[in-house]
Amino acid sequence: MGDSVAVLLDIDGTLVDTNYFHALAWYRAFRQEGHPVTVTDLHRRIGMGSDQMLDAVLPDRDRGRDDVLQAAHTEHYAAFFGLIRPLPGARDLLRHLRRSGAQVVLATSAPPEELRVLRRSLAAEDALTAVTSSADAENAKPEPDILAAALDAAGVGAEEAVMVGDSRWDVLAASKAGLACVGVLTGGISRAELDDAGAVAVYRDPADLLDHLDDSPVGRLLRRIP
Amino acid sequence: MGDSVAVLLDIDGTLVDTNYFHALAWYRAFRQEGHPVTVTDLHRRIGMGSDQMLDAVLPDRDRGRDDVLQAAHTEHYAAFFGLIRPLPGARDLLRHLRRSGAQVVLATSAPPEELRVLRRSLAAEDALTAVTSSADAENAKPEPDILAAALDAAGVGAEEAVMVGDSRWDVLAASKAGLACVGVLTGGISRAELDDAGAVAVYRDPADLLDHLDDSPVGRLLRRIP
């Protein structure tokens, strides 16, 4: 596939501080429909596709109400738009990766309106070489489809790329796509949980990854750029 | 001290599902005052006293604004009151402990109005033998003062009691008070984080602790009741 390498990055909880907003928005949606859930159970499932999340949390639900749950989440989540901020070092990391010559791909299945808000908050369009969205894959994480689409967009193979994410679902999807995954703690998922899922290294936040980039799996990938 | 034993229980995140609401309320308060923080940093500090939390998150802040931050948290947290629910098994656990003959003490430093809301949501007053509040201790968790007050209220020594909590601060406060602490995952803090702090056992939620009570440190304590 040539000399190019790519860093694929999840956005929610990895580059922008949104996981807790998603957990609360889902909690409100579930309560509204009368489902007794705990916020931590929802938090631990943020980052997987919403269909998969519903199957995990409410396997015996009336699927005819899924669109109501989804719409309620969308509405409650939108109430948080004004509070969304980039995570420490997120912009600097993206720009450093791009300047180093890597393809920089946002690998997300966020729906279009959410993605617009996230990209506006992140304000690092100049650093991006490609962005996936919900339109690019049938199945969201932990299935590998979105990462395959991101690799396609970058024009590289799995062995020429590294994933960065904050959830077990990022790590598991990366593993299924044949990619190493570096974890960050900014989604609120602990180091041990990311290690257990198979993360090859874990950093506090994007700033910490950037500070230790040379010794990281991402730094080792960048050194392969001629 | 006689034949009595006591189970001291944290309430926020342990018996009622409030930790994520506190984290979001603090996030709104910090943003309002212009402080850049991440939600996960706040989440990881829920369960310690708010003075200690402010010192940990913003060591160099203008302390003259602390009352503004506290008041903003109180206001944003109150917006969640209608969503507060008991955690799975919380009521059943408290009632089982009381029927077994243990003293059942809520060991919290929540301020009076919050505590009223939490107790109303929990709806297990019949199972409680004592409740502490912010008035009972100079220093909140991770200092042991509130647990010493709870032991006093129960009329037992540390060797005749066990703590149940969901945060590192519960475990650390218990340790300083000479108490074993059993952890639950319902506050969103992982098993590894609670283990690292020194929890003697960790359960998914109060229902899981109740299901495995006989084999737990709480069950071993109850067997000392004549």
PDB file of C-alpha atoms in Angstrom, chain A residues 3-91:
ATOM      1  CA  ASP A   3       4.621   4.615   2.380  1.00  0.00           C
ATOM      2  CA  SER A   4       1.585   6.162   4.001  1.00  0.00           C
ATOM      3  CA  VAL A   5       0.488   5.505   7.570  1.00  0.00           C
ATOM      4  CA  ALA A   6      -2.785   6.460   9.264  1.00  0.00           C
ATOM      5  CA  VAL A   7      -3.907   7.265  12.786  1.00  0.00           C
ATOM      6  CA  LEU A   8      -7.617   6.538  13.228  1.00  0.00           C
ATOM      7  CA  LEU A   9      -9.218   8.408  16.097  1.00  0.00           C
ATOM      8  CA  ASP A  10     -12.530   7.983  17.818  1.00  0.00           C
ATOM      9  CA  ILE A  11     -14.065  11.380  18.591  1.00  0.00           C
ATOM     10  CA  ASP A  12     -16.681  11.015  21.414  1.00  0.00           C
ATOM     11  CA  GLY A  13     -14.823  10.748  24.730  1.00  0.00           C
ATOM     12  CA  THR A  14     -11.446  10.631  22.945  1.00  0.00           C
ATOM     13  CA  LEU A  15     -11.173  14.101  21.368  1.00  0.00           C
ATOM     14  CA  VAL A  16     -14.276  15.823  22.785  1.00  0.00           C
ATOM     15  CA  ASP A  17     -15.721  15.518  26.304  1.00  0.00           C
ATOM     16  CA  THR A  18     -19.112  13.993  25.516  1.00  0.00           C
ATOM     17  CA  ASN A  19     -19.414  10.504  27.049  1.00  0.00           C
ATOM     18  CA  TYR A  20     -21.090  11.661  30.247  1.00  0.00           C
ATOM     19  CA  PHE A  21     -23.555  13.739  28.242  1.00  0.00           C
ATOM     20  CA  HIS A  22     -24.444  10.662  26.183  1.00  0.00           C
ATOM     21  CA  ALA A  23     -24.863   8.555  29.348  1.00  0.00           C
ATOM     22  CA  LEU A  24     -27.179  11.140  30.910  1.00  0.00           C
ATOM     23  CA  ALA A  25     -29.141  11.631  27.680  1.00  0.00           C
ATOM     24  CA  TRP A  26     -29.682   7.860  27.396  1.00  0.00           C
ATOM     25  CA  TYR A  27     -30.642   7.697  31.086  1.00  0.00           C
ATOM     26  CA  ARG A  28     -33.308  10.346  30.523  1.00  0.00           C
ATOM     27  CA  ALA A  29     -34.541   8.487  27.430  1.00  0.00           C
ATOM     28  CA  PHE A  30     -34.772   5.148  29.270  1.00  0.00           C
ATOM     29  CA  ARG A  31     -36.522   6.686  32.294  1.00  0.00           C
ATOM     30  CA  GLN A  32     -38.965   8.424  29.996  1.00  0.00           C
ATOM     31  CA  GLU A  33     -39.900   5.024  28.536  1.00  0.00           C
ATOM     32  CA  GLY A  34     -40.137   3.481  32.008  1.00  0.00           C
ATOM     33  CA  HIS A  35     -36.995   1.311  31.852  1.00  0.00           C
ATOM     34  CA  PRO A  36     -35.079   0.938  35.132  1.00  0.00           C
ATOM     35  CA  VAL A  37     -31.367   1.231  34.301  1.00  0.00           C
ATOM     36  CA  THR A  38     -28.341   2.621  36.133  1.00  0.00           C
ATOM     37  CA  VAL A  39     -26.259   5.439  34.715  1.00  0.00           C
ATOM     38  CA  THR A  40     -23.036   3.457  35.089  1.00  0.00           C
ATOM     39  CA  ASP A  41     -24.453   0.593  32.965  1.00  0.00           C
ATOM     40  CA  LEU A  42     -25.176   3.123  30.215  1.00  0.00           C
ATOM     41  CA  HIS A  43     -21.821   4.875  30.644  1.00  0.00           C
ATOM     42  CA  ARG A  44     -19.973   1.567  30.196  1.00  0.00           C
ATOM     43  CA  ARG A  45     -21.821   1.053  26.864  1.00  0.00           C
ATOM     44  CA  ILE A  46     -21.208   4.493  25.362  1.00  0.00           C
ATOM     45  CA  GLY A  47     -19.065   4.094  22.248  1.00  0.00           C
ATOM     46  CA  MET A  48     -20.835   1.043  20.928  1.00  0.00           C
ATOM     47  CA  GLY A  49     -23.576   1.460  18.344  1.00  0.00           C
ATOM     48  CA  SER A  50     -26.933   2.413  19.821  1.00  0.00           C
ATOM     49  CA  ASP A  51     -28.629  -0.716  18.427  1.00  0.00           C
ATOM     50  CA  GLN A  52     -26.035  -2.898  20.112  1.00  0.00           C
ATOM     51  CA  MET A  53     -26.360  -0.850  23.304  1.00  0.00           C
ATOM     52  CA  LEU A  54     -30.130  -1.315  23.392  1.00  0.00           C
ATOM     53  CA  ASP A  55     -29.675  -5.071  22.826  1.00  0.00           C
ATOM     54  CA  ALA A  56     -27.198  -5.238  25.708  1.00  0.00           C
ATOM     55  CA  VAL A  57     -29.200  -3.151  28.198  1.00  0.00           C
ATOM     56  CA  LEU A  58     -32.741  -4.254  27.280  1.00  0.00           C
ATOM     57  CA  PRO A  59     -32.603  -7.572  25.412  1.00  0.00           C
ATOM     58  CA  ASP A  60     -36.332  -8.235  25.933  1.00  0.00           C
ATOM     59  CA  ARG A  61     -37.670  -4.800  25.046  1.00  0.00           C
ATOM     60  CA  ASP A  62     -40.414  -3.918  22.565  1.00  0.00           C
ATOM     61  CA  ARG A  63     -38.294  -3.080  19.505  1.00  0.00           C
ATOM     62  CA  GLY A  64     -41.205  -1.099  18.113  1.00  0.00           C
ATOM     63  CA  ARG A  65     -40.228   1.641  20.615  1.00  0.00           C
ATOM     64  CA  ASP A  66     -36.539   1.800  19.584  1.00  0.00           C
ATOM     65  CA  ASP A  67     -37.119   4.836  17.396  1.00  0.00           C
ATOM     66  CA  VAL A  68     -38.750   6.615  20.346  1.00  0.00           C
ATOM     67  CA  LEU A  69     -35.746   5.817  22.577  1.00  0.00           C
ATOM     68  CA  GLN A  70     -33.323   6.974  19.873  1.00  0.00           C
ATOM     69  CA  ALA A  71     -35.242  10.195  19.280  1.00  0.00           C
ATOM     70  CA  ALA A  72     -35.404  10.888  23.023  1.00  0.00           C
ATOM     71  CA  HIS A  73     -31.623  10.403  23.314  1.00  0.00           C
ATOM     72  CA  THR A  74     -31.044  12.750  20.376  1.00  0.00           C
ATOM     73  CA  GLU A  75     -33.220  15.410  21.980  1.00  0.00           C
ATOM     74  CA  HIS A  76     -31.719  15.122  25.470  1.00  0.00           C
ATOM     75  CA  TYR A  77     -28.181  15.004  24.074  1.00  0.00           C
ATOM     76  CA  ALA A  78     -28.761  18.172  22.033  1.00  0.00           C
ATOM     77  CA  ALA A  79     -29.401  20.018  25.310  1.00  0.00           C
ATOM     78  CA  PHE A  80     -25.695  19.493  26.092  1.00  0.00           C
ATOM     79  CA  PHE A  81     -24.349  20.905  22.787  1.00  0.00           C
ATOM     80  CA  GLY A  82     -23.401  24.234  24.389  1.00  0.00           C
ATOM     81  CA  LEU A  83     -21.241  22.454  26.993  1.00  0.00           C
ATOM     82  CA  ILE A  84     -19.159  20.310  24.614  1.00  0.00           C
ATOM     83  CA  ARG A  85     -15.432  21.083  24.721  1.00  0.00           C
ATOM     84  CA  PRO A  86     -12.350  19.486  23.160  1.00  0.00           C
ATOM     85  CA  LEU A  87     -10.344  17.310  25.543  1.00  0.00           C
ATOM     86  CA  PRO A  88      -6.884  18.457  26.723  1.00  0.00           C
ATOM     87  CA  GLY A  89      -4.389  18.225  23.882  1.00  0.00           C
ATOM     88  CA  ALA A  90      -6.902  16.992  21.294  1.00  0.00           C
ATOM     89  CA  ARG A  91      -6.236  19.724  18.728  1.00  0.00           C
TER      90      ARG A  91
END
